[in-house]
mmCIF file of C-alpha atoms in Angstrom:
data_model
loop_
_atom_site.group_PDB
_atom_site.id
_atom_site.type_symbol
_atom_site.label_atom_id
_atom_site.label_comp_id
_atom_site.label_asym_id
_atom_site.label_seq_id
_atom_site.Cartn_x
_atom_site.Cartn_y
_atom_site.Cartn_z
ATOM 1 C CA MET A 1 117.341 155.596 141.222
ATOM 2 C CA ALA A 2 118.379 152.660 143.557
ATOM 3 C CA TYR A 3 115.919 154.070 146.176
ATOM 4 C CA VAL A 4 113.113 154.233 143.673
ATOM 5 C CA ARG A 5 113.977 150.632 142.474
ATOM 6 C CA ARG A 6 113.574 149.366 146.199
ATOM 7 C CA ARG A 7 110.412 150.983 146.838
ATOM 8 C CA ILE A 8 108.804 149.690 143.665
ATOM 9 C CA GLY A 9 110.245 146.263 144.189
ATOM 10 C CA GLY A 10 108.917 146.277 147.933
ATOM 11 C CA ALA A 11 105.590 147.554 146.460
ATOM 12 C CA LEU A 12 105.476 144.480 144.190
ATOM 13 C CA LEU A 13 106.202 142.172 147.006
ATOM 14 C CA VAL A 14 103.397 143.379 149.049
ATOM 15 C CA LEU A 15 101.064 142.946 146.184
ATOM 16 C CA VAL A 16 101.907 139.466 145.711
ATOM 17 C CA LEU A 17 101.845 138.504 149.233
ATOM 18 C CA ALA A 18 98.611 140.187 149.643
ATOM 19 C CA PHE A 19 97.098 138.022 146.704
ATOM 20 C CA ILE A 20 98.410 134.831 148.192
ATOM 21 C CA GLY A 21 97.355 135.739 151.771
ATOM 22 C CA ALA A 22 93.874 136.858 150.441
ATOM 23 C CA TYR A 23 93.499 133.671 148.394
ATOM 24 C CA ILE A 24 94.409 131.237 151.155
ATOM 25 C CA LEU A 25 92.159 132.973 153.916
ATOM 26 C CA LEU A 26 89.234 133.084 151.483
ATOM 27 C CA ALA A 27 89.710 129.368 150.444
ATOM 28 C CA ALA A 28 89.753 128.292 154.225
ATOM 29 C CA LEU A 29 86.493 129.933 154.733
ATOM 30 C CA PRO A 30 83.649 127.607 155.847
ATOM 31 C CA GLY A 31 80.735 127.062 153.602
ATOM 32 C CA ASP A 32 80.212 126.578 149.794
ATOM 33 C CA ALA A 33 79.541 129.676 147.507
ATOM 34 C CA VAL A 34 77.804 127.476 144.998
ATOM 35 C CA LEU A 35 75.757 125.626 147.322
ATOM 36 C CA ALA A 36 74.494 128.950 149.161
ATOM 37 C CA ARG A 37 73.455 130.360 145.703
ATOM 38 C CA TYR A 38 72.163 127.413 143.905
ATOM 39 C CA GLY A 39 71.359 124.710 146.781
ATOM 40 C CA ASN A 40 67.983 126.221 147.607
ATOM 41 C CA PRO A 41 65.409 123.292 147.383
ATOM 42 C CA ASP A 42 62.945 125.765 145.920
ATOM 43 C CA LEU A 43 65.410 125.909 142.593
ATOM 44 C CA GLY A 44 64.803 122.140 142.330
ATOM 45 C CA LEU A 45 68.428 121.637 140.974
ATOM 46 C CA THR A 46 69.666 118.002 140.971
ATOM 47 C CA ALA A 47 73.158 116.915 141.989
ATOM 48 C CA ALA A 48 74.333 116.642 138.583
ATOM 49 C CA GLN A 49 73.355 120.236 137.748
ATOM 50 C CA LEU A 50 75.129 121.524 140.704
ATOM 51 C CA ALA A 51 78.157 119.448 139.717
ATOM 52 C CA GLU A 52 77.902 121.163 136.309
ATOM 53 C CA ILE A 53 77.582 124.712 137.991
ATOM 54 C CA ARG A 54 80.537 123.877 139.839
ATOM 55 C CA ALA A 55 82.471 122.766 136.939
ATOM 56 C CA ALA A 56 81.646 125.867 135.049
ATOM 57 C CA TYR A 57 82.928 128.170 137.968
ATOM 58 C CA GLY A 58 86.106 125.989 138.274
ATOM 59 C CA ALA A 59 85.113 124.899 141.729
ATOM 60 C CA ASP A 60 85.652 121.165 141.157
ATOM 61 C CA ARG A 61 89.565 121.739 140.505
ATOM 62 C CA SER A 62 92.077 121.249 143.242
ATOM 63 C CA GLN A 63 92.940 124.550 145.250
ATOM 64 C CA LEU A 64 96.474 124.641 143.855
ATOM 65 C CA VAL A 65 95.156 124.610 140.104
ATOM 66 C CA GLN A 66 92.634 127.230 140.999
ATOM 67 C CA PHE A 67 94.991 129.536 142.503
ATOM 68 C CA PHE A 68 97.241 129.552 139.383
ATOM 69 C CA GLU A 69 94.203 129.943 137.179
ATOM 70 C CA THR A 70 93.070 132.937 139.299
ATOM 71 C CA ALA A 71 96.411 134.385 139.374
ATOM 72 C CA GLY A 72 96.743 134.113 135.663
ATOM 73 C CA SER A 73 93.300 135.767 135.152
ATOM 74 C CA PHE A 74 94.099 138.731 137.519
ATOM 75 C CA LEU A 75 97.255 139.350 135.552
ATOM 76 C CA ARG A 76 95.154 139.454 132.363
ATOM 77 C CA GLY A 77 92.860 141.707 133.920
ATOM 78 C CA ASP A 78 90.114 139.187 134.097
ATOM 79 C CA LEU A 79 88.509 139.337 137.653
ATOM 80 C CA GLY A 80 86.226 136.247 136.877
ATOM 81 C CA TYR A 81 82.482 136.220 137.610
ATOM 82 C CA SER A 82 80.318 136.648 140.709
ATOM 83 C CA ILE A 83 78.632 133.528 142.012
ATOM 84 C CA GLN A 84 75.878 135.139 143.595
ATOM 85 C CA SER A 85 74.663 137.318 140.575
ATOM 86 C CA GLY A 86 76.707 135.699 137.518
ATOM 87 C CA ALA A 87 77.680 139.298 136.536
ATOM 88 C CA ALA A 88 81.432 139.915 135.903
ATOM 89 C CA VAL A 89 83.244 141.206 138.830
ATOM 90 C CA SER A 90 85.004 143.986 136.912
ATOM 91 C CA ALA A 91 81.553 145.294 135.982
ATOM 92 C CA LEU A 92 80.374 145.265 139.533
ATOM 93 C CA LEU A 93 83.380 147.048 140.681
ATOM 94 C CA ALA A 94 83.245 149.665 137.803
ATOM 95 C CA GLU A 95 79.709 150.372 139.028
ATOM 96 C CA ALA A 96 80.526 150.626 142.756
ATOM 97 C CA LEU A 97 83.970 151.951 142.778
ATOM 98 C CA PRO A 98 83.288 155.588 141.591
ATOM 99 C CA SER A 99 81.204 156.245 144.632
ATOM 100 C CA THR A 100 83.666 154.887 147.180
ATOM 101 C CA LEU A 101 86.309 156.717 145.624
ATOM 102 C CA THR A 102 84.491 159.937 145.699
ATOM 103 C CA LEU A 103 83.656 159.417 149.489
ATOM 104 C CA ALA A 104 87.255 158.312 150.233
ATOM 105 C CA ALA A 105 88.747 161.048 148.458
ATOM 106 C CA LEU A 106 86.585 163.907 149.959
ATOM 107 C CA GLY A 107 86.941 162.117 153.494
ATOM 108 C CA LEU A 108 90.700 162.244 153.339
ATOM 109 C CA VAL A 109 90.614 165.817 152.154
ATOM 110 C CA SER A 110 88.348 166.901 154.677
ATOM 111 C CA ALA A 111 90.518 164.984 157.464
ATOM 112 C CA VAL A 112 93.381 166.671 156.440
ATOM 113 C CA VAL A 113 91.911 170.087 156.523
ATOM 114 C CA LEU A 114 90.531 169.432 159.999
ATOM 115 C CA ALA A 115 93.769 167.912 161.152
ATOM 116 C CA VAL A 116 95.749 171.051 159.861
ATOM 117 C CA VAL A 117 93.178 173.438 161.528
ATOM 118 C CA ILE A 118 93.372 171.536 164.940
ATOM 119 C CA ALA A 119 97.325 171.070 164.779
ATOM 120 C CA VAL A 120 98.100 174.744 163.914
ATOM 121 C CA THR A 121 95.613 176.327 166.316
ATOM 122 C CA ALA A 122 96.752 173.942 169.269
ATOM 123 C CA THR A 123 100.381 174.824 168.620
ATOM 124 C CA HIS A 124 100.356 178.536 167.567
ATOM 125 C CA PRO A 125 102.759 180.357 169.762
ATOM 126 C CA GLY A 126 100.355 183.362 169.769
ATOM 127 C CA LEU A 127 97.880 181.631 171.904
ATOM 128 C CA ARG A 128 100.056 180.929 174.949
ATOM 129 C CA GLY A 129 99.497 184.359 176.866
ATOM 130 C CA HIS A 130 95.878 184.600 177.430
ATOM 131 C CA ARG A 131 93.913 182.253 179.865
ATOM 132 C CA ALA A 132 91.032 181.763 177.350
ATOM 133 C CA ALA A 133 93.857 181.126 174.576
ATOM 134 C CA ARG A 134 95.445 178.451 176.785
ATOM 135 C CA ALA A 135 92.073 176.988 177.640
ATOM 136 C CA LEU A 136 91.493 176.546 173.766
ATOM 137 C CA ARG A 137 94.837 175.169 173.224
ATOM 138 C CA ASN A 138 94.436 172.471 175.835
ATOM 139 C CA LEU A 139 91.143 171.725 174.482
ATOM 140 C CA LEU A 140 92.273 171.159 171.165
ATOM 141 C CA ARG A 141 95.213 169.087 172.139
ATOM 142 C CA GLY A 142 92.863 166.953 174.111
ATOM 143 C CA LEU A 143 90.492 166.570 170.933
ATOM 144 C CA PRO A 144 92.370 164.119 168.667
ATOM 145 C CA PRO A 145 92.463 161.363 171.596
ATOM 146 C CA LEU A 146 88.681 161.678 171.892
ATOM 147 C CA MET A 147 88.204 161.682 168.200
ATOM 148 C CA VAL A 148 90.182 158.565 167.494
ATOM 149 C CA SER A 149 88.216 156.564 170.251
ATOM 150 C CA LEU A 150 84.967 156.973 168.547
ATOM 151 C CA PRO A 151 83.689 154.167 166.397
ATOM 152 C CA VAL A 152 82.726 155.081 162.793
ATOM 153 C CA PHE A 153 79.219 153.746 163.099
ATOM 154 C CA TRP A 154 78.489 155.503 166.131
ATOM 155 C CA ILE A 155 79.665 158.936 164.715
ATOM 156 C CA GLY A 156 77.414 158.248 161.565
ATOM 157 C CA ILE A 157 74.269 157.681 163.839
ATOM 158 C CA VAL A 158 74.941 160.589 165.972
ATOM 159 C CA LEU A 159 75.397 162.753 162.966
ATOM 160 C CA ILE A 160 72.096 161.521 161.436
ATOM 161 C CA GLN A 161 70.248 162.057 164.774
ATOM 162 C CA VAL A 162 71.508 165.499 165.345
ATOM 163 C CA PHE A 163 71.673 167.056 161.819
ATOM 164 C CA SER A 164 68.826 165.273 160.153
ATOM 165 C CA PHE A 165 66.468 164.289 162.718
ATOM 166 C CA GLN A 166 66.768 166.954 165.221
ATOM 167 C CA LEU A 167 67.943 169.991 163.396
ATOM 168 C CA GLY A 168 66.674 169.204 159.975
ATOM 169 C CA LEU A 169 69.740 170.840 158.214
ATOM 170 C CA VAL A 170 70.894 167.602 156.128
ATOM 171 C CA PRO A 171 68.198 165.399 154.565
ATOM 172 C CA VAL A 172 68.875 161.616 154.600
ATOM 173 C CA LEU A 173 65.904 160.714 152.493
ATOM 174 C CA ASN A 174 65.738 162.104 149.022
ATOM 175 C CA ALA A 175 68.962 164.037 149.210
ATOM 176 C CA GLY A 176 70.694 165.639 146.219
ATOM 177 C CA PRO A 177 74.033 164.438 145.209
ATOM 178 C CA ILE A 178 76.018 166.857 147.339
ATOM 179 C CA GLU A 179 73.437 166.655 150.391
ATOM 180 C CA SER A 180 74.106 162.966 150.467
ATOM 181 C CA LEU A 181 77.735 163.467 150.770
ATOM 182 C CA ILE A 182 77.774 165.601 153.702
ATOM 183 C CA LEU A 183 77.252 163.496 156.634
ATOM 184 C CA PRO A 184 79.011 160.450 155.199
ATOM 185 C CA VAL A 185 82.073 162.637 154.403
ATOM 186 C CA ALA A 186 82.023 164.065 158.132
ATOM 187 C CA THR A 187 81.536 160.620 159.461
ATOM 188 C CA LEU A 188 84.807 159.223 157.549
ATOM 189 C CA ALA A 189 86.952 162.346 158.161
ATOM 190 C CA ILE A 190 86.495 162.598 161.973
ATOM 191 C CA PRO A 191 88.311 159.380 163.003
ATOM 192 C CA ILE A 192 90.845 159.889 160.180
ATOM 193 C CA ALA A 193 91.564 163.604 161.284
ATOM 194 C CA ALA A 194 92.527 162.479 164.821
ATOM 195 C CA PRO A 195 95.850 160.520 164.343
ATOM 196 C CA LEU A 196 96.883 163.207 161.742
ATOM 197 C CA ALA A 197 96.305 165.930 164.186
ATOM 198 C CA GLN A 198 98.390 164.027 166.785
ATOM 199 C CA VAL A 199 101.198 163.698 164.687
ATOM 200 C CA LEU A 200 101.228 167.191 163.386
ATOM 201 C CA ILE A 201 100.858 168.741 166.902
ATOM 202 C CA ARG A 202 103.829 166.497 167.951
ATOM 203 C CA SER A 203 105.789 167.265 164.964
ATOM 204 C CA ILE A 204 105.200 171.143 165.301
ATOM 205 C CA ASP A 205 106.115 171.000 168.913
ATOM 206 C CA GLU A 206 109.370 169.332 168.112
ATOM 207 C CA VAL A 207 110.287 171.859 165.356
ATOM 208 C CA LEU A 208 109.351 174.890 167.262
ATOM 209 C CA ALA A 209 112.001 173.667 169.758
ATOM 210 C CA GLN A 210 114.663 173.332 167.470
ATOM 211 C CA PRO A 211 117.372 176.147 167.550
ATOM 212 C CA PHE A 212 117.165 177.318 164.015
ATOM 213 C CA VAL A 213 113.428 178.536 165.122
ATOM 214 C CA SER A 214 114.803 180.491 167.848
ATOM 215 C CA VAL A 215 117.444 182.166 165.554
ATOM 216 C CA ALA A 216 114.637 182.937 163.186
ATOM 217 C CA ARG A 217 112.451 184.432 165.882
ATOM 218 C CA ALA A 218 115.445 186.494 167.137
ATOM 219 C CA ARG A 219 115.903 187.976 163.608
ATOM 220 C CA GLY A 220 112.111 189.289 163.851
ATOM 221 C CA ALA A 221 110.321 186.360 162.294
ATOM 222 C CA THR A 222 106.533 186.345 163.119
ATOM 223 C CA ASN A 223 104.687 183.423 164.631
ATOM 224 C CA THR A 224 102.647 183.058 161.501
ATOM 225 C CA TRP A 225 105.834 183.318 159.187
ATOM 226 C CA LEU A 226 107.441 180.499 161.034
ATOM 227 C CA LEU A 227 104.425 178.195 160.832
ATOM 228 C CA SER A 228 103.921 178.779 157.249
ATOM 229 C CA ARG A 229 107.328 178.866 155.868
ATOM 230 C CA THR A 230 109.730 177.149 158.377
ATOM 231 C CA VAL A 231 107.730 174.736 160.610
ATOM 232 C CA ALA A 232 105.184 173.502 158.248
ATOM 233 C CA ARG A 233 107.810 171.965 155.872
ATOM 234 C CA ASN A 234 109.774 170.288 158.628
ATOM 235 C CA ALA A 235 106.412 168.915 160.383
ATOM 236 C CA MET A 236 104.709 167.604 157.304
ATOM 237 C CA LEU A 237 107.150 164.630 156.705
ATOM 238 C CA PRO A 238 105.790 162.552 159.653
ATOM 239 C CA ALA A 239 102.018 163.632 158.787
ATOM 240 C CA LEU A 240 102.577 162.705 155.255
ATOM 241 C CA THR A 241 103.820 159.103 156.334
ATOM 242 C CA MET A 242 100.681 158.898 158.584
ATOM 243 C CA ALA A 243 98.239 160.100 155.769
ATOM 244 C CA GLY A 244 99.599 157.073 153.531
ATOM 245 C CA LEU A 245 99.450 154.502 156.240
ATOM 246 C CA LEU A 246 95.862 155.659 157.186
ATOM 247 C CA PHE A 247 94.505 154.489 153.757
ATOM 248 C CA GLY A 248 93.748 151.098 155.125
ATOM 249 C CA GLU A 249 91.508 152.804 157.896
ATOM 250 C CA LEU A 250 89.974 154.905 155.184
ATOM 251 C CA VAL A 251 88.732 151.996 153.210
ATOM 252 C CA GLY A 252 87.435 150.291 156.287
ATOM 253 C CA GLY A 253 85.648 153.427 157.185
ATOM 254 C CA ALA A 254 84.213 153.914 154.076
ATOM 255 C CA VAL A 255 82.677 150.461 154.057
ATOM 256 C CA VAL A 256 80.982 150.988 157.517
ATOM 257 C CA THR A 257 80.021 154.471 156.525
ATOM 258 C CA GLU A 258 78.310 153.039 153.291
ATOM 259 C CA ALA A 259 76.628 150.597 155.168
ATOM 260 C CA VAL A 260 75.434 153.011 157.909
ATOM 261 C CA PHE A 261 74.076 155.653 155.262
ATOM 262 C CA GLY A 262 72.764 153.081 152.678
ATOM 263 C CA ARG A 263 75.099 154.409 150.064
ATOM 264 C CA MET A 264 75.998 151.759 147.095
ATOM 265 C CA GLY A 265 79.656 151.242 146.633
ATOM 266 C CA ILE A 266 82.334 148.760 147.426
ATOM 267 C CA GLY A 267 81.154 148.643 150.929
ATOM 268 C CA GLN A 268 77.963 147.535 150.259
ATOM 269 C CA LEU A 269 79.155 145.180 147.454
ATOM 270 C CA THR A 270 81.643 143.581 149.992
ATOM 271 C CA ALA A 271 78.872 143.033 152.597
ATOM 272 C CA GLN A 272 76.655 141.296 150.016
ATOM 273 C CA ALA A 273 79.756 139.245 148.732
ATOM 274 C CA VAL A 274 80.470 138.205 152.533
ATOM 275 C CA ALA A 275 76.802 137.186 153.114
ATOM 276 C CA ALA A 276 76.575 135.018 149.941
ATOM 277 C CA ARG A 277 80.235 133.610 150.264
ATOM 278 C CA ASP A 278 81.114 135.315 147.030
ATOM 279 C CA THR A 279 84.697 134.625 146.903
ATOM 280 C CA PRO A 280 85.483 136.063 143.367
ATOM 281 C CA VAL A 281 84.096 139.431 144.391
ATOM 282 C CA LEU A 282 85.755 139.325 147.715
ATOM 283 C CA LEU A 283 89.320 138.464 146.205
ATOM 284 C CA ALA A 284 88.850 141.255 143.687
ATOM 285 C CA VAL A 285 87.895 143.824 146.194
ATOM 286 C CA VAL A 286 90.885 142.769 148.611
ATOM 287 C CA VAL A 287 93.279 142.912 145.541
ATOM 288 C CA ILE A 288 91.924 146.350 144.320
ATOM 289 C CA SER A 289 92.084 147.785 147.995
ATOM 290 C CA THR A 290 95.788 146.635 148.233
ATOM 291 C CA VAL A 291 96.599 147.843 144.772
ATOM 292 C CA VAL A 292 95.326 151.311 145.863
ATOM 293 C CA PHE A 293 96.760 151.111 149.243
ATOM 294 C CA VAL A 294 100.339 150.151 147.772
ATOM 295 C CA LEU A 295 100.057 152.918 145.217
ATOM 296 C CA ILE A 296 99.473 155.686 147.609
ATOM 297 C CA ASN A 297 102.235 154.521 149.890
ATOM 298 C CA LEU A 298 104.616 154.268 146.821
ATOM 299 C CA VAL A 299 103.857 157.719 145.907
ATOM 300 C CA VAL A 300 104.637 158.805 149.493
ATOM 301 C CA ASP A 301 107.794 156.952 149.479
ATOM 302 C CA LEU A 302 108.833 158.673 146.402
ATOM 303 C CA LEU A 303 107.871 162.072 147.673
ATOM 304 C CA TYR A 304 109.927 161.709 150.659
ATOM 305 C CA PRO A 305 113.310 162.246 149.101
ATOM 306 C CA VAL A 306 111.815 165.546 147.481
ATOM 307 C CA LEU A 307 110.821 166.719 150.763
ATOM 308 C CA ASP A 308 113.642 165.604 152.899
ATOM 309 C CA ALA A 309 117.387 166.272 151.499
ATOM 310 C CA ARG A 310 118.731 163.781 153.733
ATOM 311 C CA LEU A 311 117.300 161.097 151.496
ATOM 312 C CA ARG A 312 118.757 162.414 148.315
ATOM 313 C CA ARG A 313 122.528 162.547 149.604
ATOM 314 C CA SER A 314 123.227 158.858 149.393
ATOM 315 C CA ASP A 315 120.856 156.254 147.767
ATOM 316 C CA ALA A 316 122.779 153.366 149.393
ATOM 317 C CA ALA A 317 122.514 155.046 152.908
ATOM 318 C CA ALA A 318 119.391 156.679 152.586
ATOM 319 C CA PRO A 319 116.795 155.502 155.564
ATOM 320 C CA THR A 320 113.366 154.460 154.704
ATOM 321 C CA ARG A 321 110.614 157.171 155.430
ATOM 322 C CA ARG A 322 109.520 155.085 158.506
ATOM 323 C CA ALA A 323 113.038 155.221 159.929
ATOM 324 C CA ALA A 324 113.479 159.026 159.163
ATOM 325 C CA VAL A 325 110.071 159.651 161.190
ATOM 326 C CA ALA A 326 111.257 157.374 163.951
ATOM 327 C CA ALA A 327 114.532 159.418 164.187
ATOM 328 C CA ARG A 328 112.432 162.474 164.694
#
């Protein structure tokens, strides 16, 4: 229970610090959102009217007062109103979030599947004998560094050019619900799968070098049995940690992917808020992203003792999951 309390306490601390940091950085941005939205001379608003609008949004108060008011509103579930559109930020997020969550979830699942296929094929002991098999292993081992170096927007453009314009396999315009997800999910999955595959390859190599694997092989265990029953359980711990830490990159990749493919979601909402200096929307997006990131990493933290018996022996002496990974 001490381990669980420490992890939950750390998660809450991260949320508080993230909110404070995001608020300070957004408050320090140059420009005035009210003037950017209502200062157009074509609107014909007087200085007094602009002052009333500023007072309605609470922008005339001191930054310290605004901070505590915003923090209290967030704790009550009130995310405020968009300066650009006047709509409730919670309504804008509720409209945009399902599309982004669908894209992110499918991208993560596809990345995990791709990483597992690459790692298992690249480390399978049965592919060490033949020259063609060794060439395939070397190719797959060199694939993750190449994948991780590719920019997300470049991957999306290349996929559109090849599979939509050249081959005509996946339509970009007037695509159905499933067809419209194929290329964005692939664009998001490729750079996410690369570090996962690298960690899995290294972990599997280290586990295969352990004495207990040699003992199991001497007792007649097949390579497939070793990978599926023994090696996989021990090698998945660092990959589980990496999967949780990659969520930040997943969110960033989803924003770029939505911009490349013109998908409505958190990415488009964020881009519009940045262009309009819409601070309430930007702050809400940062906080929601942080909450999801912290929750995913908290789940990973709580799953780690289930998968690693060393962390269940003593709560007081149990290392963190990152320390356990580093020790490997």
